[in-house]
XYZ file of C-alpha atoms in Angstrom:
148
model
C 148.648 76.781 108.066
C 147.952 79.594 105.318
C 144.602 78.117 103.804
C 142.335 79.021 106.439
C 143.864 82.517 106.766
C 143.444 82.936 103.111
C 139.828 81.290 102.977
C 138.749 83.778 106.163
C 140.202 86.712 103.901
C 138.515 85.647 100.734
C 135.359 85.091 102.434
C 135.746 88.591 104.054
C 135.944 90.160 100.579
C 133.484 88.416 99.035
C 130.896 89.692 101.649
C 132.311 93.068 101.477
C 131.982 93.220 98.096
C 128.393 91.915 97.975
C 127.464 94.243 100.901
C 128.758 97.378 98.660
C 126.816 96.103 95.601
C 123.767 96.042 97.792
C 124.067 99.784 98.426
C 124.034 100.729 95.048
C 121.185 102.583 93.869
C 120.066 102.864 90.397
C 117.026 105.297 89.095
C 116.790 107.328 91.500
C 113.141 108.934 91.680
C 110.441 110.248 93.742
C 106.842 109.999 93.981
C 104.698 111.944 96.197
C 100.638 112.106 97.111
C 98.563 115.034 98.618
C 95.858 114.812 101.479
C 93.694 117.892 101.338
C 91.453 118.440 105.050
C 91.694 114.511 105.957
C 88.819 114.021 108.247
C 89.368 112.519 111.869
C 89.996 108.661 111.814
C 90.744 108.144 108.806
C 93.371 106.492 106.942
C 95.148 107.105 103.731
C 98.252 105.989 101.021
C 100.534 108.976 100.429
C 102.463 106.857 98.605
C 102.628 102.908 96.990
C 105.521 101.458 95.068
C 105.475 98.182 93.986
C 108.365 96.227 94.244
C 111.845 94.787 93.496
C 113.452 98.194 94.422
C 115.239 100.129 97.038
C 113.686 102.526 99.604
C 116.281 105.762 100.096
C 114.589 108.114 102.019
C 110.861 109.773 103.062
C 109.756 113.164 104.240
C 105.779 113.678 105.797
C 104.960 117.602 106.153
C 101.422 117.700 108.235
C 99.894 121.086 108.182
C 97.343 121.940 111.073
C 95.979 119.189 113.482
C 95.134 119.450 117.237
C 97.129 117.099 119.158
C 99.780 115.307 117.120
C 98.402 111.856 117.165
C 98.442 111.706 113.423
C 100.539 108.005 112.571
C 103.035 107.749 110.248
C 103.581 104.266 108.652
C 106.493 102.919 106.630
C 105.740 99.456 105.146
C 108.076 97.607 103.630
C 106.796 94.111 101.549
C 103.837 94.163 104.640
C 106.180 94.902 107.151
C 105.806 97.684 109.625
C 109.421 99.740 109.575
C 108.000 103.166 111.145
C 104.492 103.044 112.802
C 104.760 106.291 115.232
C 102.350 109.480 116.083
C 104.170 112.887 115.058
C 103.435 113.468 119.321
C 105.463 110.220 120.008
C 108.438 110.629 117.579
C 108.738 114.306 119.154
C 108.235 112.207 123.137
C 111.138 110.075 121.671
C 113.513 113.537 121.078
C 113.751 112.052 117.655
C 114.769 115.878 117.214
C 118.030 115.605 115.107
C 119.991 113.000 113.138
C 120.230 109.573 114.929
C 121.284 106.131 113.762
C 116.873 105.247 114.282
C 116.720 107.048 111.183
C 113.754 109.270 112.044
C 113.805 112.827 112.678
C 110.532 114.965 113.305
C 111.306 119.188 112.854
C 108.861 121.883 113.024
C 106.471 123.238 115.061
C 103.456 124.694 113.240
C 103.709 122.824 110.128
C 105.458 119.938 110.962
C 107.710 117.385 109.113
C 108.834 113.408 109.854
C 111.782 112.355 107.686
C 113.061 109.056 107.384
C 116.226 107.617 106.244
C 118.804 105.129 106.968
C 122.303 105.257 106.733
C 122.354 102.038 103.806
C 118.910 101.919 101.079
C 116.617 99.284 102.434
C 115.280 96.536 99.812
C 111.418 95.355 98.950
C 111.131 93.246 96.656
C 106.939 93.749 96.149
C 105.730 96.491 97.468
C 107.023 99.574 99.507
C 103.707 102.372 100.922
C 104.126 105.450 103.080
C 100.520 106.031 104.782
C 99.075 107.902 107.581
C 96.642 107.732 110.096
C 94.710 111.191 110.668
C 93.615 110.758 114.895
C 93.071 114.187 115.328
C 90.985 117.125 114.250
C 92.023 120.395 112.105
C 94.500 118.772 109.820
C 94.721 120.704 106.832
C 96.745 118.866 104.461
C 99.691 115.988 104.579
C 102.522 115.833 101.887
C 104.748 112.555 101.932
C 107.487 112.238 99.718
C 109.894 108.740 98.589
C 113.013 108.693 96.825
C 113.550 104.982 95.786
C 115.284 103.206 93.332
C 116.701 99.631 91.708
């Protein structure tokens, strides 16, 4: 009557244990890119790691800009994570810390972070763009702290 009991706990540990490893992050670093004036509809790469690593955290500082419909986008091995306007994460009253793990402060220069409570994996490539849909942007900073 013990053996599954003691095969349930086992397997519980086991998966704790790998879960834990999992969050462990190695190398820390960041890399950042620059957009100086960014004319209207256009698109650029703050930021491209390739991959196997782990994505910690980013921060987006836009300076200037007319409307807010500037996009953030988080892509993680092609995959969209984030893909949200500074206007819309602000409509969301993504305004403080929340499990989404998106957070938009400011008011004339403003600033998206993004992080999530556990390091998320890519294992080839990891790039922090934006989308400039607006006019009188003067520059956009974006910042990622990854590691192994």
């Amino acid at each position: 009557m013990r053996k599954p009991f003691i095969f349930t706990l086992f397997s519980l540990l086991c998966i704790l244990y790998m879960s834990n490893a999992n969050a462990d992050v190695y190398y820390a670093k960041y890399k950042d890119g620059l957009i100086v004036t960014p004319s209207f509809g256009s698109s650029h790469t703050l930021v491209k790691q390739k991959g196997p690593g782990k994505f910690i955290s980013a921060r987006i500082a836009k300076q200037g800009g007319s409307n807010d419909i500037t996009f953030v986008n988080l892509e993680i091995d092609g995959q969209s994570v984030v893909n949200r306007s500074f206007a819309a994460l602000r409509n969301f009253s993504l305004t403080e810390n929340n499990p989404y793990g998106v957070v938009i402060l400011g008011k004339d220069l403003k600033s998206v972070t993004i992080g999530f409570p556990f390091p998320l994996v890519f294992e080839k490539s990891l790039s922090l763009s934006v989308f400039v849909n607006e006019t009188g942007v003067s520059q956009i900073i974006g910042t990622v702290i990854h590691g192994k």
